Short mmCIF file of C-alpha atoms in Angstrom, two decimals:
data_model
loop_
_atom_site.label_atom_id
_atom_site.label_comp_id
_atom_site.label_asym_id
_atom_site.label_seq_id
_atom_site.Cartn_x
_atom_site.Cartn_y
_atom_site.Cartn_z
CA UNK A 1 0.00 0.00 0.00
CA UNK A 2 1.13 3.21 -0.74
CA UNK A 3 2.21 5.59 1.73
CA UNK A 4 0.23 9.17 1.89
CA UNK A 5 1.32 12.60 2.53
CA UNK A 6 0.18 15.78 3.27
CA UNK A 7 0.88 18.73 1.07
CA UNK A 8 2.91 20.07 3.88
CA UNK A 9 4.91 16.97 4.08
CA UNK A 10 5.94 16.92 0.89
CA UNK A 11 7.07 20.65 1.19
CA UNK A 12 9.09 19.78 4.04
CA UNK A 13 10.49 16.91 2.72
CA UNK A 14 11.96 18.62 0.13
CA UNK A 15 13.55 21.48 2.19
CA UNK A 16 15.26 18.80 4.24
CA UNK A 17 16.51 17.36 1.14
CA UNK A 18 17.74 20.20 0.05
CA UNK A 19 19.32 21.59 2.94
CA UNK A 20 17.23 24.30 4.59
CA UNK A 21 15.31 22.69 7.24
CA UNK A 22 17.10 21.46 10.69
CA UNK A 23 20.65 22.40 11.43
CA UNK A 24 23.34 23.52 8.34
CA UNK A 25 24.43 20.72 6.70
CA UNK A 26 28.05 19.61 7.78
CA UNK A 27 31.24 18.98 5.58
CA UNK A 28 31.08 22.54 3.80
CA UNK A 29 30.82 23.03 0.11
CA UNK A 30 31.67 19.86 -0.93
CA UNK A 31 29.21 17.95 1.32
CA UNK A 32 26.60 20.42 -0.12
CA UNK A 33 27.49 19.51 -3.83
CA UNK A 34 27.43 15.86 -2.92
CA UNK A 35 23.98 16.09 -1.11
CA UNK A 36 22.65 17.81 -4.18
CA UNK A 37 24.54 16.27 -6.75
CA UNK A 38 24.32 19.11 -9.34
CA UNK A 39 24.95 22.79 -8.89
CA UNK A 40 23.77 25.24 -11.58
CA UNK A 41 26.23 27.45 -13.36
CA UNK A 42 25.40 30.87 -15.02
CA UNK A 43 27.09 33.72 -16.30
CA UNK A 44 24.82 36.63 -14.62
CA UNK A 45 26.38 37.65 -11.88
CA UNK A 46 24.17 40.44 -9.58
CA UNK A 47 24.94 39.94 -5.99
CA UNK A 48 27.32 36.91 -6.57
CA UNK A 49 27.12 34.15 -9.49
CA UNK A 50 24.21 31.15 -8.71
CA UNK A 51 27.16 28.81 -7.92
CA UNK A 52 28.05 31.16 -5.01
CA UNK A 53 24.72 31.86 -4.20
CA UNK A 54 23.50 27.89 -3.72
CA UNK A 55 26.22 27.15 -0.92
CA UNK A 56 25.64 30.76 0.66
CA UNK A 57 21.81 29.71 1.20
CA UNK A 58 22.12 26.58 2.43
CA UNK A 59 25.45 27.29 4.67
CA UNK A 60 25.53 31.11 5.27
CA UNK A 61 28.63 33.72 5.12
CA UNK A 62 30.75 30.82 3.76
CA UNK A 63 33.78 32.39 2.21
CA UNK A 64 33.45 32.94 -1.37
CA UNK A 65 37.14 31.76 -2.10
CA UNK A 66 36.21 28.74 -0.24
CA UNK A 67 33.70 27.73 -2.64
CA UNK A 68 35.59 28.18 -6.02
CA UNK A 69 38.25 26.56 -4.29
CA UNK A 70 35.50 23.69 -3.79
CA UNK A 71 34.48 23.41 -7.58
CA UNK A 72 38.05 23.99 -9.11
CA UNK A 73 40.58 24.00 -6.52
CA UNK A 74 43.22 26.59 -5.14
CA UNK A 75 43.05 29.17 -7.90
CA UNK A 76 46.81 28.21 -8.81
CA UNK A 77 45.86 27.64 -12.37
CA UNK A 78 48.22 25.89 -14.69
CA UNK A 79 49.03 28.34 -17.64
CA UNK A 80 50.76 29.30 -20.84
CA UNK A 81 53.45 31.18 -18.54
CA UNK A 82 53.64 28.38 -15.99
CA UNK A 83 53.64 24.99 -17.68
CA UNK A 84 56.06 23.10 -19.31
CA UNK A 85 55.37 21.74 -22.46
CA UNK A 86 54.48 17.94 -22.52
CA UNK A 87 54.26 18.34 -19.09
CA UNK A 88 51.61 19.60 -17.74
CA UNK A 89 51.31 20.64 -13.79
CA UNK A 90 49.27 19.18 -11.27
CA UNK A 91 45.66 20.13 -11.72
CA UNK A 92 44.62 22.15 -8.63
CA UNK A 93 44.01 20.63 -5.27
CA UNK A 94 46.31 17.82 -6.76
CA UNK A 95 45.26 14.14 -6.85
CA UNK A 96 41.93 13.01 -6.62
CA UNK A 97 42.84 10.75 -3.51
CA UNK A 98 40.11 8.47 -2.23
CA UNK A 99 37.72 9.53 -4.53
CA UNK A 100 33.98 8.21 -4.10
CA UNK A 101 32.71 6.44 -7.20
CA UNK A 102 28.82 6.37 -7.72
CA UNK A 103 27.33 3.28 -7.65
CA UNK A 104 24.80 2.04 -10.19
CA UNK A 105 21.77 2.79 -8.23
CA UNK A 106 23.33 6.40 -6.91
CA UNK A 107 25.09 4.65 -4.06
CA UNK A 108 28.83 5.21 -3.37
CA UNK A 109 31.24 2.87 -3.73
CA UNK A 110 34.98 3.63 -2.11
CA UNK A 111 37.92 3.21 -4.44
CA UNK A 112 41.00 5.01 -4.51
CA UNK A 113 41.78 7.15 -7.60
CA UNK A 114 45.08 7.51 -9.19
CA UNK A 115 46.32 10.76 -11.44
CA UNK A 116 44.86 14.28 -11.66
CA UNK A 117 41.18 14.97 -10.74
CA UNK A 118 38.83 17.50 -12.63
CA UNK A 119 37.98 19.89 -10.51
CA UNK A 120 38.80 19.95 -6.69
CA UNK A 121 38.42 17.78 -3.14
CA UNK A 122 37.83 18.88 0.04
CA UNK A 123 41.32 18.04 1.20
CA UNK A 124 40.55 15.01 2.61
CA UNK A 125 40.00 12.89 -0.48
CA UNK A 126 36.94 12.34 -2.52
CA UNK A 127 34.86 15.06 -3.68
CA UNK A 128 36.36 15.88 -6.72
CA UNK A 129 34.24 17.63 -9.22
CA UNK A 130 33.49 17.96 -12.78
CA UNK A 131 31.61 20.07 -15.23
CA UNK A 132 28.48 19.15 -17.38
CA UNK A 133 25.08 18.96 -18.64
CA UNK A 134 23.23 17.77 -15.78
CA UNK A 135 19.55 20.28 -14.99
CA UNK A 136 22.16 22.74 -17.72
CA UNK A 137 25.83 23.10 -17.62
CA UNK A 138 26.35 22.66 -13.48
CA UNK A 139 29.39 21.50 -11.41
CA UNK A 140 29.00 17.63 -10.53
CA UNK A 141 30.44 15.42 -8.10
CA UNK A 142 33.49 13.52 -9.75
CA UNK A 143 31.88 10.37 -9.10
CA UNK A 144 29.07 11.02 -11.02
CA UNK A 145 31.16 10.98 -14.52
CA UNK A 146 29.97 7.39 -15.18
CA UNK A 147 26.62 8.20 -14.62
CA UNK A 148 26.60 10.54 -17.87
CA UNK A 149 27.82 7.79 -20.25
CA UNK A 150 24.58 7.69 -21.78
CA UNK A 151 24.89 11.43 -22.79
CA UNK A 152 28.41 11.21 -23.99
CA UNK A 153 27.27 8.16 -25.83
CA UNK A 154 23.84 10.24 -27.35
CA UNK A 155 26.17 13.01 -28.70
CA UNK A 156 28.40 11.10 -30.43
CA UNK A 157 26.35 9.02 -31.67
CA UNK A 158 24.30 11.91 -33.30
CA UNK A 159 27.41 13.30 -34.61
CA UNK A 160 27.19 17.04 -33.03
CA UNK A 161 25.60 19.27 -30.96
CA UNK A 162 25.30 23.22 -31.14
CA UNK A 163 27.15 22.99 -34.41
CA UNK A 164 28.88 20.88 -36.65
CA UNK A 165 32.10 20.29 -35.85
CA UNK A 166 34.69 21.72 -38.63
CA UNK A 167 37.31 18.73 -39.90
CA UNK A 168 40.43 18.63 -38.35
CA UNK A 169 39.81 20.94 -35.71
CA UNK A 170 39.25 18.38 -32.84
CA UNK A 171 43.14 16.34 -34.01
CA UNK A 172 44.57 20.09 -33.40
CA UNK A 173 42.70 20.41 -30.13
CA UNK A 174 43.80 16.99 -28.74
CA UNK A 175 47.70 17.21 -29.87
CA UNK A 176 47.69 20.51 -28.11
CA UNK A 177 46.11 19.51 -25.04
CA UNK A 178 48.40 16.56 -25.18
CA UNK A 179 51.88 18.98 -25.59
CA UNK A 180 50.97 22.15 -24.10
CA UNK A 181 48.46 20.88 -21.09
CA UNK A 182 46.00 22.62 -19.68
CA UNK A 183 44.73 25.72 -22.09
CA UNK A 184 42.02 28.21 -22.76
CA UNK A 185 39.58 28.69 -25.64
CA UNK A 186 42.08 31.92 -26.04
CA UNK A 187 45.10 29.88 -25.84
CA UNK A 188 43.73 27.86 -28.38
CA UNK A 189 42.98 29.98 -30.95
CA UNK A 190 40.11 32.36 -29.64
CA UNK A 191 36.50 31.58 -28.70
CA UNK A 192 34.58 33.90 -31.42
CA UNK A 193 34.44 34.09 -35.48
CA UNK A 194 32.89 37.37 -34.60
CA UNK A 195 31.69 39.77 -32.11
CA UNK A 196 27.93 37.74 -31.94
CA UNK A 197 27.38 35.80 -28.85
CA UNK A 198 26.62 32.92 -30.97
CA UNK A 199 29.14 32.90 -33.17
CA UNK A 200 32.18 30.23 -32.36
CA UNK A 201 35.20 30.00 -33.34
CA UNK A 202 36.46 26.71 -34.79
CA UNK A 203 38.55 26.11 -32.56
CA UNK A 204 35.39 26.92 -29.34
CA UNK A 205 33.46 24.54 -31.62
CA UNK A 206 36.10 21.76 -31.33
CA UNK A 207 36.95 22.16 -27.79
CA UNK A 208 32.65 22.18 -26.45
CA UNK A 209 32.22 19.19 -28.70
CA UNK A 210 35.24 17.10 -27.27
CA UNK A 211 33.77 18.36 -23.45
CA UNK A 212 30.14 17.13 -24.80
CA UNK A 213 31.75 13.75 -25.55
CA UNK A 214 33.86 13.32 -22.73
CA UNK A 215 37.33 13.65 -24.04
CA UNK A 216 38.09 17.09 -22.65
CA UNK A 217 37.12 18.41 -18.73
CA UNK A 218 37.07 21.61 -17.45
CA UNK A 219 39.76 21.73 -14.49
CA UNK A 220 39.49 24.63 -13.78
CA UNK A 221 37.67 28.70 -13.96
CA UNK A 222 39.69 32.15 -14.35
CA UNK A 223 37.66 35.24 -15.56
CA UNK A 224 34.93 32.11 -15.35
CA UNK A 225 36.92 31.48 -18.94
CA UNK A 226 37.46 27.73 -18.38
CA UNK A 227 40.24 26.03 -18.29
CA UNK A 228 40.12 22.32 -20.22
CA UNK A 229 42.45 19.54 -20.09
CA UNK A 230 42.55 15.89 -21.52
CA UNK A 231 39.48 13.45 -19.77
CA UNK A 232 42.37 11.18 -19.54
CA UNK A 233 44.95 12.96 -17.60
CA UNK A 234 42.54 14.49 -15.31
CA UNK A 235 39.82 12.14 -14.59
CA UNK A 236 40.81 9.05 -12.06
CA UNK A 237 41.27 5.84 -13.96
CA UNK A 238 38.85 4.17 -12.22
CA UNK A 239 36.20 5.99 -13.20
CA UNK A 240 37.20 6.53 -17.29
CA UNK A 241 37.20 2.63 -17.05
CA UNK A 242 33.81 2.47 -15.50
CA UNK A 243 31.20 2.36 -19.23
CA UNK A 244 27.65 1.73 -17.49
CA UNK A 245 24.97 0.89 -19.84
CA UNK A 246 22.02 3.48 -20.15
CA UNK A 247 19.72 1.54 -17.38
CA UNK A 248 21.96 1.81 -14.77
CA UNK A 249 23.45 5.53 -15.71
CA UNK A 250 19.74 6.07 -15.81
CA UNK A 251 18.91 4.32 -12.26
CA UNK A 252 21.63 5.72 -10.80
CA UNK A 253 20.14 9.86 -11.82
CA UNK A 254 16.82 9.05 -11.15
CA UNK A 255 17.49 7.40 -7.47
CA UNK A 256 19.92 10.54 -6.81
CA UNK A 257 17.13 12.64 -8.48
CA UNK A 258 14.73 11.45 -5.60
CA UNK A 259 17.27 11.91 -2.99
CA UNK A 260 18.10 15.64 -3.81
CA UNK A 261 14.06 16.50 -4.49
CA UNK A 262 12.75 14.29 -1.14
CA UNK A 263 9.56 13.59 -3.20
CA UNK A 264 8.52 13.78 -7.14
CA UNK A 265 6.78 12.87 -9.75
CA UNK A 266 7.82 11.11 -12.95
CA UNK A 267 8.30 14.56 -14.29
CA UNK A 268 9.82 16.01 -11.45
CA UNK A 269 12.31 13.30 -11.18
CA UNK A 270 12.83 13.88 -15.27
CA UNK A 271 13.55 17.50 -15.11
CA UNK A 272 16.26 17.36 -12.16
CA UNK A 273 18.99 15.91 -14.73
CA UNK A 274 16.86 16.63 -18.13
CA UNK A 275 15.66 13.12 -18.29
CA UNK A 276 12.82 11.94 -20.34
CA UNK A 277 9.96 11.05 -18.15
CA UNK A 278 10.06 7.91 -20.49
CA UNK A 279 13.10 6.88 -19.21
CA UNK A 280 12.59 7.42 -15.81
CA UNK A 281 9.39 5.34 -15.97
CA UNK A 282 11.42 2.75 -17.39
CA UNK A 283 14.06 2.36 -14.71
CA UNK A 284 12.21 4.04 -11.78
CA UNK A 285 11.12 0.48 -10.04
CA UNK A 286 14.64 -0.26 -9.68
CA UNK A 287 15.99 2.50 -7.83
CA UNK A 288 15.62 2.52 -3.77
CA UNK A 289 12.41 5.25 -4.41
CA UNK A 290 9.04 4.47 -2.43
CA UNK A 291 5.86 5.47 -4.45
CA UNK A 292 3.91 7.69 -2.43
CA UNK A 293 0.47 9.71 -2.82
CA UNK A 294 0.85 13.67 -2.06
CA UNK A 295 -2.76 15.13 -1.40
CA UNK A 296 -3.32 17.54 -3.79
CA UNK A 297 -0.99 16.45 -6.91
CA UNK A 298 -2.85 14.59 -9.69
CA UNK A 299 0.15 12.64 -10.40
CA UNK A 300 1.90 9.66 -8.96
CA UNK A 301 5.22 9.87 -6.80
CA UNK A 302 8.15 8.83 -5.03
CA UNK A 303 9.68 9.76 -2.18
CA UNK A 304 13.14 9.05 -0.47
CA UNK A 305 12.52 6.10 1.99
CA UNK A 306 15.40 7.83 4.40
CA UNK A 307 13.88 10.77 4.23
CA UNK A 308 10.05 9.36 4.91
CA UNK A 309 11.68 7.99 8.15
CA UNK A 310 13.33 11.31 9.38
CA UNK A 311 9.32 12.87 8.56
CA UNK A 312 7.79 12.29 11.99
CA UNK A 313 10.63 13.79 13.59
CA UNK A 314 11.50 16.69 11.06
CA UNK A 315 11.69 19.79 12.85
CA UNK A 316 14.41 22.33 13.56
CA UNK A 317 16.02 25.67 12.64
CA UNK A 318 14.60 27.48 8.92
CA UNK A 319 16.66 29.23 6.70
CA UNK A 320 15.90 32.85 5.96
CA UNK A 321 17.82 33.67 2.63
CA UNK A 322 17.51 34.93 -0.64
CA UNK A 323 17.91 32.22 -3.32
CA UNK A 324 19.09 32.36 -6.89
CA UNK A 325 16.32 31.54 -9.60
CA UNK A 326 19.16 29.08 -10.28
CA UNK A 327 18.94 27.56 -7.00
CA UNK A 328 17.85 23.68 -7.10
CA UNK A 329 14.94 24.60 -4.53
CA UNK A 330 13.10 26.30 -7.21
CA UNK A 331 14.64 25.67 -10.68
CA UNK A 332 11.97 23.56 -11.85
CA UNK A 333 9.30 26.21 -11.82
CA UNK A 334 6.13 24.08 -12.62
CA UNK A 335 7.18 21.95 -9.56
CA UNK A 336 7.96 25.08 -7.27
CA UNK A 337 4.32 26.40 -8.29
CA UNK A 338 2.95 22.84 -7.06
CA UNK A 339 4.39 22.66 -3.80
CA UNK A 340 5.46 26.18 -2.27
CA UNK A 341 2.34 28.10 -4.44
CA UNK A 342 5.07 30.43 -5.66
CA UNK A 343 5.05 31.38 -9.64
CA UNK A 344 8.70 32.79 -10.49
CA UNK A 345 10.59 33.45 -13.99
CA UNK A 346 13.34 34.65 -14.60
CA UNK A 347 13.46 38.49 -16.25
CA UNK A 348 16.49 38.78 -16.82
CA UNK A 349 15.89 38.56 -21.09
CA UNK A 350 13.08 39.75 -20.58
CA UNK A 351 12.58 43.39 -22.00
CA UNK A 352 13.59 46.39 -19.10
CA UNK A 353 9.74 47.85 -19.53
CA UNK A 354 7.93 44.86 -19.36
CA UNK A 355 9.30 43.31 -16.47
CA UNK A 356 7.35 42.28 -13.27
CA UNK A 357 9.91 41.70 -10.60
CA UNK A 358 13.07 42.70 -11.50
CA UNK A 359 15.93 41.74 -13.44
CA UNK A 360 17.48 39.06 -11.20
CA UNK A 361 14.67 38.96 -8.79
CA UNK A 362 15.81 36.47 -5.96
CA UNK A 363 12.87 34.70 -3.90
CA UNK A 364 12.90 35.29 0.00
CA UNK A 365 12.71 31.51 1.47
CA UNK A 366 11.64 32.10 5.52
CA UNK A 367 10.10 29.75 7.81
CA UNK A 368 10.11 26.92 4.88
CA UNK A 369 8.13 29.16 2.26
CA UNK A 370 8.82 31.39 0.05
CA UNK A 371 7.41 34.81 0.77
CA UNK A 372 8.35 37.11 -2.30
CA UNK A 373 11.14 38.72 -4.30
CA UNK A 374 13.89 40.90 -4.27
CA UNK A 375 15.89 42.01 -7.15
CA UNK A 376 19.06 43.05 -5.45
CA UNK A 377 21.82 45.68 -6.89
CA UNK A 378 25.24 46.99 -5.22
CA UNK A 379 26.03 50.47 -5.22
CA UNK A 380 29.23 50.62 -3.68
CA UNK A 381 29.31 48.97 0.24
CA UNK A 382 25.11 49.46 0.03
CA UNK A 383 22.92 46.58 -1.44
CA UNK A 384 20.02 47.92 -3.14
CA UNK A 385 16.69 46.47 -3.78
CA UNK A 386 15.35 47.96 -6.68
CA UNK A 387 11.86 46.27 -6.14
CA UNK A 388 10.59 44.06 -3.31
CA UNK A 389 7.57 41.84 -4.68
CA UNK A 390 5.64 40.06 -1.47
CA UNK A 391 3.08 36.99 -2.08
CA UNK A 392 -0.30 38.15 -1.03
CA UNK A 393 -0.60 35.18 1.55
CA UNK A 394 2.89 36.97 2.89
CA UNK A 395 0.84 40.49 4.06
CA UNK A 396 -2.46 38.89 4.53
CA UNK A 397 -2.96 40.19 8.06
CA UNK A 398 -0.85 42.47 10.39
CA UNK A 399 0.85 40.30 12.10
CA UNK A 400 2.11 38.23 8.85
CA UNK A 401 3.27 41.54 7.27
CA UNK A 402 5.05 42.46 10.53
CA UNK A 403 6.86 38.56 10.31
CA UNK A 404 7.77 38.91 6.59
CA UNK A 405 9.07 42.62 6.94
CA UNK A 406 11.61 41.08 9.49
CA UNK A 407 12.45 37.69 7.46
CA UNK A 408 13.10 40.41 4.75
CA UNK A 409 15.15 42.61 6.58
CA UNK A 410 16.89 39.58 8.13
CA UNK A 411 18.02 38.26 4.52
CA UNK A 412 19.13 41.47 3.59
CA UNK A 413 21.15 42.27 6.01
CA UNK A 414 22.92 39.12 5.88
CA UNK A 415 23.42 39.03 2.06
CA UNK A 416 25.01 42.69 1.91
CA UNK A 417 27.59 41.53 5.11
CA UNK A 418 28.09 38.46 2.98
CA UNK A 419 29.15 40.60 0.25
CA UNK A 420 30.89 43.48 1.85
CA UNK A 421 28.27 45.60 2.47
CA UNK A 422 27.64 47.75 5.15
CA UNK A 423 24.17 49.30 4.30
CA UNK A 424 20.77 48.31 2.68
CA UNK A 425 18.37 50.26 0.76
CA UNK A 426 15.27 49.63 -0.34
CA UNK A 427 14.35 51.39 -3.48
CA UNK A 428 10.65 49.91 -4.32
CA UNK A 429 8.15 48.03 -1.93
CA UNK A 430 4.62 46.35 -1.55
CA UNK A 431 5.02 46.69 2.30
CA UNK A 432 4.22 49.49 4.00
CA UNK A 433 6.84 52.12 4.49
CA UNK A 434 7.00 52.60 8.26
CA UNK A 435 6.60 48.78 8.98
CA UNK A 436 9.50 47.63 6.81
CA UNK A 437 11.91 50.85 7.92
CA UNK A 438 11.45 49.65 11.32
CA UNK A 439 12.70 45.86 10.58
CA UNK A 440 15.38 47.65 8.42
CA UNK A 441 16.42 49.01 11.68
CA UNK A 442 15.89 46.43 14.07
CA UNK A 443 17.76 43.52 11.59
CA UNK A 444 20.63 46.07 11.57
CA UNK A 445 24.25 44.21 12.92
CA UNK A 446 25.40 46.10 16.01
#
C-alpha cells in the first residue's frame, strides 16, 4: 500500500533534502554539492554568481574563495606562462585521492583514484568535481562521470551538438592539449568568429564538442573562462574505465534525483537531470524510491525512503535567505508552483519595460516558504533592492506583514555583510513604508 502525505509533508520533505530545514548541513561546500549532486552554473552575476549563491543559502557567510576553491581547486591555475610543455602541472588541489565512485543505483562505492582529478576535493579525499550537462551546464560530483555515459554516448552518436564540428579541428585540439596541457579557448585559438554571442570560433566549436563527448574536462575557472584539459589525464582511472549501460546511468540519476528532491513525480524526477519522463518510468522500479500519494498532486510519486523515516521527527532551525532563480529549490518552476504556491521566472531577457519583478529577482525563502522577491543591486558597500515583490498570503494580516518585513530585513542584512556591504536600501516596496523601515532598523548588525 502506498504511503500518503500531506501537502505540507511533501514541502518539508523537500527542504530537508535540500538543505534548509534542521541544522546547516556539515562537511562545507563539498558535502553540499554531494547532497545535491548538481549545482547550476550561469554567467549573470548580480549579488554573486548562482554557484556562489546555492552554498551561501544553504550554509551562510561561507567564504566565497572557499567555494571556487571547492568546484576547481586553489586558484593556482596551470598556464601558458607556468607549464612546461608535454608536461603539464598538477591540476589544482592535486590528486583526486580516495575519490567516491557512484554506484549504479546512486550509491557510493569507495575506491582510490590515481592521477589528476577534474575539478577539486575537500582536502581530505573524494569530492572531486566535474563540469556538465546535468539540470544545464552545473558543477557535478566527480563520481558522477559514469553516470553521464549515456549522454556522452547520445552526442556522439548523433554526430554534433550546437554545431557541426569543422574537420580537423578536434586532431589540433587533442595534440595541443596533449603537448601544451591545460589551455584556454584563447590559448587555443580564440572563442569567437565574430563579435555575436553565438558565433564560435572553430577552434570553441572543437573544444565544447570534445567536453560534450567526454574527451576534454574543465579543471578549472579564471575570468569564469574555463580552463580544459585531456578526460584522460585528469579524470581518475577508475572511473574513465567504468562504461555503465544506459539503465543503470539512468537508475543511478533518477534514485539521486529522488534523494536531492525528497519527493517527485515522474516529471519532477525527469527535469532534475533533463531526463525523459520515459526513461525514468522505465528504470524508476529499480531504484531505492518508495511510491507515495501527495494530497493535492494529480500525479503519482516517489519519495526518499530515508527521508520518509526522518518525517515524523522533522523539525528544527529554517533558513531565511535569498535564493538564486538558479537555485535547485526552485529551478523547476512548474514543480515550485505545485508545492510552495510560488510562480517565479526569470526576467532577466526579458525586456527592461515589461518586467514584473526585476531583473534578477531572488525569492525570500523564511520559515520553509517562500514569501516574495527581491531584485538586489550593489552600489558601492550598500545593497540595493530595486523592487521588493511580497506573495499576497505573505501580508495577509498584520501580524504576517510584521513577520515577513523582518524575514526580509533579516536576509538582507545578511546578504550585503556576505558581500561586503555595510548598508541596505530599499528602493521599491509592496510593504508598508514605516513597517519595513522599522525591521530595516531592528535587523541592523550592532
Amino acid at each position: 500500500m502506498e504511503a500518503e502525505l500531506t501537502a505540507d509533508e511533501a514541502r518539508r520533505l523537500q527542504l530537508r533534502a535540500q538543505g534548509f530545514i534542521g541544522a546547516r548541513p556539515k562537511g562545507g561546500v563539498p558535502a553540499m554539492l554531494e547532497r545535491l549532486g548538481a549545482v547550476q552554473l550561469d554567467t549573470i552575476s548580480v549579488l554573486a554568481r548562482s554557484h556562489e549563491l546555492v552554498p551561501y543559502a544553504r550554509l551562510g557567510p561561507v567564504g566565497r574563495a572557499a567555494v571556487e576553491t571547492a568546484y576547481w581547486g586553489n586558484g593556482q591555475t596551470p598556464t601558458a606562462a607556468t607549464r612546461t610543455a608535454g608536461r603539464p602541472t598538477t591540476a589544482p588541489g592535486g590528486r583526486a585521492g580516495g575519490v567516491a565512485l557512484a554506484g549504479p543505483a546512486g550509491g557510493v562505492v569507495p575506491g582510490s583514484s590515481a592521477g589528476r582529478h577534474a575539478g577539486a576535493t575537500n582536502g581530505q579525499g573524494g569530492f572531486g568535481t566535474f563540469e556538465y550537462w546535468a539540470h544545464a551546464a552545473s558543477v557535478l560530483p566527480l563520481g558522477d562521470w559514469p553516470l553521464f555515459a549515456f549522454r556522452r554516448r547520445a552526442y556522439l552518436q548523433r554526430g554534433w551538438r550546437w554545431h557541426k564540428v569543422p574537420e580537423g579541428v578536434c586532431d589540433e585540439i587533442r595534440a595541443r592539449l596533449k603537448a601544451d596541457g591545460p589551455l584556454t579557448t584563447k590559448e587555443l585559438g580564440g572563442a569567437k568568429a565574430s563579435a555575436e554571442w553565438w558565433d564560435w570560433s572553430d577552434h570553441k566549436i572543437g573544444i565544447e564538442w570534445l567536453l560534450d563527448i567526454g574527451e576534454v574536462v574543465c579543471v578549472q575557472r579564471v575570468g569564469w573562462r574555463r580552463v580544459y584539459d585531456l578526460a584522460e589525464r585528469a579524470v581518475p582511472a577508475e572511473l574513465l574505465a567504468r562504461e555503465l549501460d544506459d539503465d543503470a546511468c539512468l537508475t543511478a540519476l533518477v534514485a539521486r534525483a529522488g534523494r536531492a528532491l525528497g519527493v517527485g513525480t515522474r516529471a519532477d524526477l525527469a527535469d532534475y537531470y533533463r531526463l525523459k519522463q520515459d526513461q525514468v518510468e522505465q528504470v524508476v522500479e529499480a531504484t531505492a524510491l518508495v511510491p507515495v500519494k501527495v494530497a493535492g498532486w494529480t500525479q503519482r510519486a516517489w519519495a526518499d525512503p530515508d527521508a520518509l523515516a526522518e518525517l515524523p521527527g522533522l523539525r528544527g532551525r529554517h533558513a531565511t535567505t535569498l535564493l538564486s532563480p538558479f537555485d535547485s529549490l526552485v529551478w523547476d518552476r512548474a514543480r515550485t508552483s505545485r508545492v510552495f504556491g510560488f510562480d517565479h521566472r526569470l526576467e532577466a531577457y526579458v525586456p527592461r519595460a515589461k518586467r514584473v519583478h526585476g531583473y534578477f529577482a531572488m525569492p525570500l525563502l523564511a520559515g520553509g516558504r517562500l514569501l516574495g522577491r527581491v531584485d538586489p543591486a550593489r552600489e558601492g558597500r550598500t545593497l540595493i533592492a530595486r523592487q521588493v515583490s511580497m506573495e499576497a498570503r505573505a501580508t495577509g494580516t498584520p501580524s504576517r506583514t510584521e513577520s515577513s518585513a523582518a524575514a526580509l530585513a533579516t536576509a538582507l542584512w545578511r546578504a550585503a555583510s556576505w558581500v561586503g556591504c555595510d548598508d541596505v536600501r530599499v528602493e521599491r516596496s509592496d510593504l508598508p513604508r514605516d513597517i519595513l523601515d522599522s525591521a530595516l532598523k531592528n535587523a541592523t548588525p550592532a
